[in-house]
C-alpha positions as YAML, in Angstrom:
chain: A
units: angstrom
residues:
- id: 1
  name: ILE
  ca: [49.16, 156.49, -349.05]
- id: 2
  name: LYS
  ca: [46.48, 156.92, -351.69]
- id: 3
  name: GLU
  ca: [48.90, 158.70, -354.03]
- id: 4
  name: GLN
  ca: [51.69, 156.15, -353.55]
- id: 5
  name: THR
  ca: [49.49, 153.08, -354.03]
- id: 6
  name: PHE
  ca: [48.00, 154.54, -357.21]
- id: 7
  name: ARG
  ca: [51.43, 155.24, -358.69]
- id: 8
  name: LEU
  ca: [52.57, 151.71, -357.83]
- id: 9
  name: GLY
  ca: [49.48, 150.12, -359.34]
- id: 10
  name: LEU
  ca: [48.34, 148.76, -356.00]
- id: 11
  name: ASP
  ca: [44.91, 148.58, -354.38]
- id: 12
  name: VAL
  ca: [44.16, 149.13, -350.72]
- id: 13
  name: SER
  ca: [41.70, 146.26, -350.47]
- id: 14
  name: GLY
  ca: [40.47, 147.23, -347.02]
- id: 15
  name: THR
  ca: [41.45, 147.83, -343.44]
- id: 16
  name: ALA
  ca: [40.50, 146.53, -340.00]
- id: 17
  name: ILE
  ca: [39.76, 147.64, -336.46]
- id: 18
  name: GLY
  ca: [39.59, 145.77, -333.16]
- id: 19
  name: ASN
  ca: [36.38, 147.31, -331.87]
- id: 20
  name: ASP
  ca: [34.03, 145.75, -329.31]
- id: 21
  name: PHE
  ca: [30.40, 146.86, -329.56]
- id: 22
  name: CYS
  ca: [29.49, 144.58, -326.64]
- id: 23
  name: LYS
  ca: [31.13, 146.98, -324.17]
- id: 24
  name: PRO
  ca: [28.86, 148.27, -321.40]
- id: 25
  name: ALA
  ca: [26.64, 151.21, -322.28]
- id: 26
  name: GLY
  ca: [28.14, 154.57, -321.47]
- id: 27
  name: GLU
  ca: [31.70, 155.82, -321.80]
- id: 28
  name: GLU
  ca: [33.23, 152.49, -322.89]
- id: 29
  name: TRP
  ca: [30.61, 151.92, -325.59]
- id: 30
  name: ASP
  ca: [30.91, 155.50, -326.80]
- id: 31
  name: LYS
  ca: [34.67, 155.01, -327.21]
- id: 32
  name: GLN
  ca: [33.99, 152.12, -329.58]
- id: 33
  name: LEU
  ca: [31.72, 154.33, -331.70]
- id: 34
  name: LYS
  ca: [34.41, 157.03, -331.77]
- id: 35
  name: LEU
  ca: [37.08, 154.51, -332.81]
- id: 36
  name: THR
  ca: [34.91, 153.20, -335.63]
- id: 37
  name: ARG
  ca: [34.08, 156.68, -336.84]
- id: 38
  name: GLU
  ca: [37.78, 157.63, -336.87]
- id: 39
  name: TRP
  ca: [38.64, 154.60, -338.98]
- id: 40
  name: ILE
  ca: [35.81, 155.29, -341.37]
- id: 41
  name: ASP
  ca: [37.50, 158.65, -341.95]
- id: 42
  name: HIS
  ca: [40.93, 156.99, -342.33]
- id: 43
  name: SER
  ca: [39.51, 154.48, -344.79]
- id: 44
  name: ALA
  ca: [37.89, 157.17, -346.90]
- id: 45
  name: THR
  ca: [41.18, 159.10, -346.97]
- id: 46
  name: MET
  ca: [43.22, 156.04, -347.99]
- id: 47
  name: GLY
  ca: [40.68, 154.83, -350.51]
- id: 48
  name: ALA
  ca: [40.06, 151.62, -348.56]
- id: 49
  name: PRO
  ca: [36.58, 150.42, -349.57]
- id: 50
  name: VAL
  ca: [35.81, 148.29, -346.52]
- id: 51
  name: ILE
  ca: [36.58, 147.99, -342.81]
- id: 52
  name: ARG
  ca: [36.62, 144.65, -341.02]
- id: 53
  name: ILE
  ca: [34.74, 145.14, -337.75]
- id: 54
  name: PHE
  ca: [34.16, 142.89, -334.75]
- id: 55
  name: ALA
  ca: [31.02, 142.32, -332.70]
- id: 56
  name: GLY
  ca: [32.78, 141.74, -329.39]
- id: 57
  name: ASN
  ca: [32.58, 139.61, -326.28]
- id: 58
  name: VAL
  ca: [29.98, 139.43, -323.52]
- id: 59
  name: PRO
  ca: [31.31, 141.44, -320.55]
- id: 60
  name: LYS
  ca: [31.68, 139.60, -317.25]
- id: 61
  name: GLY
  ca: [28.38, 139.50, -315.41]
- id: 62
  name: ASP
  ca: [26.38, 140.52, -318.48]
- id: 63
  name: THR
  ca: [24.15, 138.47, -320.78]
- id: 64
  name: GLU
  ca: [24.59, 137.67, -324.45]
- id: 65
  name: ALA
  ca: [21.14, 139.08, -325.15]
- id: 66
  name: ALA
  ca: [22.10, 142.48, -323.76]
- id: 67
  name: ALA
  ca: [25.48, 142.43, -325.53]
- id: 68
  name: PHE
  ca: [23.71, 141.51, -328.77]
- id: 69
  name: GLU
  ca: [21.42, 144.54, -328.53]
- id: 70
  name: ARG
  ca: [24.36, 146.90, -327.96]
- id: 71
  name: CYS
  ca: [26.26, 145.32, -330.83]
- id: 72
  name: VAL
  ca: [23.39, 145.79, -333.29]
- id: 73
  name: ALA
  ca: [22.90, 149.37, -332.09]
- id: 74
  name: GLY
  ca: [26.62, 150.07, -332.51]
- id: 75
  name: ILE
  ca: [26.68, 148.73, -336.05]
- id: 76
  name: ASN
  ca: [23.55, 150.65, -337.01]
- id: 77
  name: LYS
  ca: [24.94, 153.89, -335.60]
- id: 78
  name: SER
  ca: [28.28, 153.40, -337.34]
- id: 79
  name: LEU
  ca: [26.63, 152.49, -340.64]
- id: 80
  name: GLU
  ca: [24.94, 155.87, -340.80]
- id: 81
  name: TYR
  ca: [28.34, 157.57, -340.95]
- id: 82
  name: ALA
  ca: [29.98, 154.87, -343.10]
- id: 83
  name: ALA
  ca: [27.30, 155.33, -345.77]
- id: 84
  name: GLU
  ca: [27.99, 159.07, -345.86]
- id: 85
  name: LYS
  ca: [31.68, 158.37, -346.48]
- id: 86
  name: GLY
  ca: [31.14, 155.54, -348.97]
- id: 87
  name: VAL
  ca: [32.88, 152.93, -346.78]
- id: 88
  name: PHE
  ca: [31.57, 149.39, -346.24]
- id: 89
  name: LEU
  ca: [31.50, 147.76, -342.80]
- id: 90
  name: ALA
  ca: [32.09, 144.00, -342.81]
- id: 91
  name: LEU
  ca: [31.35, 142.01, -339.65]
- id: 92
  name: GLU
  ca: [33.82, 139.17, -339.09]
- id: 93
  name: ASN
  ca: [33.18, 135.73, -337.61]
- id: 94
  name: HIS
  ca: [35.67, 136.34, -334.81]
- id: 95
  name: GLY
  ca: [34.57, 134.45, -331.72]
- id: 96
  name: GLY
  ca: [32.60, 136.07, -328.92]
- id: 97
  name: ILE
  ca: [29.00, 136.59, -330.05]
- id: 98
  name: THR
  ca: [30.01, 135.67, -333.63]
- id: 99
  name: GLY
  ca: [31.59, 132.34, -332.69]
- id: 100
  name: THR
  ca: [29.13, 130.35, -334.80]
- id: 101
  name: ALA
  ca: [27.43, 130.98, -338.12]
- id: 102
  name: GLU
  ca: [24.08, 131.07, -336.32]
- id: 103
  name: GLN
  ca: [25.27, 133.80, -333.94]
- id: 104
  name: LEU
  ca: [26.80, 135.86, -336.74]
- id: 105
  name: LEU
  ca: [23.75, 135.67, -338.98]
- id: 106
  name: LYS
  ca: [21.46, 136.59, -336.09]
- id: 107
  name: ILE
  ca: [23.34, 139.91, -335.87]
- id: 108
  name: VAL
  ca: [23.46, 140.38, -339.65]
- id: 109
  name: LYS
  ca: [19.70, 139.94, -339.94]
- id: 110
  name: ALA
  ca: [19.00, 142.27, -336.99]
- id: 111
  name: VAL
  ca: [21.03, 145.15, -338.41]
- id: 112
  name: SER
  ca: [18.99, 147.67, -340.37]
- id: 113
  name: PRO
  ca: [19.19, 146.84, -344.10]
- id: 114
  name: SER
  ca: [22.02, 148.78, -345.72]
- id: 115
  name: PRO
  ca: [23.96, 148.34, -348.97]
- id: 116
  name: TRP
  ca: [27.06, 149.35, -346.98]
- id: 117
  name: PHE
  ca: [27.01, 146.33, -344.63]
- id: 118
  name: GLY
  ca: [27.93, 142.68, -344.93]
- id: 119
  name: VAL
  ca: [30.17, 139.91, -343.63]
- id: 120
  name: ASN
  ca: [33.93, 139.60, -343.54]
- id: 121
  name: LEU
  ca: [34.35, 135.86, -344.06]
- id: 122
  name: ASP
  ca: [37.36, 134.54, -342.15]
- id: 123
  name: GLY
  ca: [38.22, 131.04, -343.32]
- id: 124
  name: GLY
  ca: [39.98, 130.02, -340.11]
- id: 125
  name: ASN
  ca: [37.86, 131.31, -337.25]
- id: 126
  name: PHE
  ca: [35.07, 128.76, -336.85]
- id: 127
  name: HIS
  ca: [35.63, 125.83, -334.46]
- id: 128
  name: ALA
  ca: [32.59, 123.62, -335.10]
- id: 129
  name: ALA
  ca: [33.00, 120.00, -336.14]
- id: 130
  name: ASP
  ca: [32.35, 121.02, -339.77]
- id: 131
  name: VAL
  ca: [33.90, 124.44, -340.27]
- id: 132
  name: TYR
  ca: [33.18, 124.36, -344.01]
- id: 133
  name: ALA
  ca: [29.45, 123.98, -343.41]
- id: 134
  name: GLU
  ca: [29.62, 127.08, -341.20]
- id: 135
  name: LEU
  ca: [31.45, 129.01, -343.93]
- id: 136
  name: GLU
  ca: [28.81, 127.98, -346.48]
- id: 137
  name: GLN
  ca: [26.13, 129.58, -344.32]
- id: 138
  name: ILE
  ca: [27.80, 132.99, -344.11]
- id: 139
  name: ALA
  ca: [29.36, 133.12, -347.61]
- id: 140
  name: PRO
  ca: [26.21, 134.55, -349.30]
- id: 141
  name: TYR
  ca: [26.55, 137.63, -347.07]
- id: 142
  name: ALA
  ca: [30.29, 138.15, -347.63]
- id: 143
  name: ILE
  ca: [31.54, 141.48, -348.98]
- id: 144
  name: ASN
  ca: [35.14, 140.77, -347.99]
- id: 145
  name: ALA
  ca: [37.01, 137.52, -347.47]
- id: 146
  name: GLN
  ca: [40.25, 136.45, -345.86]
- id: 147
  name: VAL
  ca: [41.61, 132.93, -345.98]
- id: 148
  name: LYS
  ca: [44.03, 131.13, -343.69]
- id: 149
  name: VAL
  ca: [46.18, 128.06, -344.27]
- id: 150
  name: SER
  ca: [44.79, 126.29, -341.21]
- id: 151
  name: VAL
  ca: [41.38, 125.58, -339.69]
- id: 152
  name: ALA
  ca: [40.44, 124.24, -336.26]
- id: 153
  name: PRO
  ca: [37.42, 121.91, -336.27]
- id: 154
  name: ASN
  ca: [36.61, 121.00, -332.66]
- id: 155
  name: ASN
  ca: [39.53, 123.31, -331.75]
- id: 156
  name: LYS
  ca: [42.04, 120.90, -333.33]
- id: 157
  name: LYS
  ca: [44.30, 122.67, -335.79]
- id: 158
  name: GLU
  ca: [44.76, 121.14, -339.23]
- id: 159
  name: PRO
  ca: [45.65, 122.34, -342.76]
- id: 160
  name: ALA
  ca: [42.85, 124.19, -344.50]
- id: 161
  name: ASP
  ca: [41.38, 122.87, -347.73]
- id: 162
  name: LEU
  ca: [41.86, 126.14, -349.62]
- id: 163
  name: GLY
  ca: [40.23, 124.72, -352.74]
- id: 164
  name: ARG
  ca: [37.09, 123.98, -350.78]
- id: 165
  name: VAL
  ca: [37.05, 127.47, -349.26]
- id: 166
  name: ILE
  ca: [37.42, 129.06, -352.70]
- id: 167
  name: ASP
  ca: [34.65, 126.82, -354.07]
- id: 168
  name: ILE
  ca: [32.37, 128.01, -351.27]
- id: 169
  name: LEU
  ca: [33.05, 131.62, -352.27]
- id: 170
  name: LYS
  ca: [32.50, 130.86, -355.95]
- id: 171
  name: LYS
  ca: [29.19, 129.08, -355.32]
- id: 172
  name: SER
  ca: [27.93, 132.10, -353.38]
- id: 173
  name: ASN
  ca: [28.83, 134.34, -356.36]
- id: 174
  name: TYR
  ca: [31.39, 136.25, -354.30]
- id: 175
  name: ARG
  ca: [33.26, 138.72, -356.52]
- id: 176
  name: GLY
  ca: [35.36, 140.73, -354.05]
- id: 177
  name: TYR
  ca: [38.91, 140.60, -352.77]
- id: 178
  name: VAL
  ca: [40.30, 137.42, -351.22]
- id: 179
  name: VAL
  ca: [43.02, 138.30, -348.72]
- id: 180
  name: LEU
  ca: [45.57, 135.85, -347.38]
- id: 181
  name: GLU
  ca: [45.90, 136.23, -343.60]
- id: 182
  name: TYR
  ca: [49.04, 134.24, -342.83]
- id: 183
  name: GLU
  ca: [49.71, 133.47, -339.15]
- id: 184
  name: GLU
  ca: [52.17, 130.59, -339.39]
- id: 185
  name: ALA
  ca: [55.96, 130.24, -339.29]
- id: 186
  name: ASP
  ca: [58.35, 131.28, -342.09]
- id: 187
  name: PRO
  ca: [56.10, 133.83, -343.82]
- id: 188
  name: TYR
  ca: [58.77, 134.90, -346.33]
- id: 189
  name: GLY
  ca: [59.35, 131.33, -347.39]
- id: 190
  name: GLU
  ca: [55.78, 130.03, -347.33]
- id: 191
  name: ILE
  ca: [53.55, 132.91, -348.45]
- id: 192
  name: PRO
  ca: [54.73, 132.82, -352.09]
- id: 193
  name: LYS
  ca: [53.85, 129.11, -352.24]
- id: 194
  name: VAL
  ca: [50.41, 129.68, -350.75]
- id: 195
  name: LEU
  ca: [49.70, 132.54, -353.15]
- id: 196
  name: ALA
  ca: [50.69, 130.34, -356.09]
- id: 197
  name: ASP
  ca: [48.32, 127.65, -354.86]
- id: 198
  name: LEU
  ca: [45.50, 130.18, -354.40]
- id: 199
  name: ARG
  ca: [45.96, 131.47, -357.95]
- id: 200
  name: LYS
  ca: [45.57, 127.90, -359.22]
- id: 201
  name: GLN
  ca: [42.35, 127.55, -357.23]
- id: 202
  name: PHE
  ca: [40.92, 130.64, -358.92]
- id: 203
  name: THR
  ca: [41.91, 129.62, -362.42]
- id: 204
  name: GLY
  ca: [40.80, 126.03, -361.97]
- id: 205
  name: ALA
  ca: [44.28, 124.69, -362.82]
- id: 206
  name: ARG
  ca: [44.54, 122.17, -359.98]
...
């Protein structure tokens, strides 16, 4: 993959895993560490600079406080290996114990300081009344970003203001990749239009 992408003039901007560091301590939690470690190796092999990781969901009968502690411990443990391999870990705002900016930043600030850790900003995953205000809070910590064409304030789906999302990233001095995560109908017909619009947002030609 690394050889082919180089010859084609393409970058592997990053990769992603569906881990859950909130799993109960023991075998299930250890499996999440193993999965993350395996994908750190895969990322290093492919030349992918960053992995999107999740925090997870509170197991039934457990508390968020306990799940939070396991999540932070899982990230810290994984970061030790990621740093050795030169791979960044980016925590996404993906529901569960990262459902709000406050929850996400509580984890970010509890993780041991590391230049190999940050936030994967997902433009469509917050469901507060003002999703853009939530994005503004986490943008300064972003090391990877993915945008979507829809948002869901108060869980009501509506078109995203991509210009506003890009402005939030610009104001936070974000300089990394911006990935389009398209989850709507007619991807072959619509994605080229969205990409053209995004390019205009970056150049300021609106």
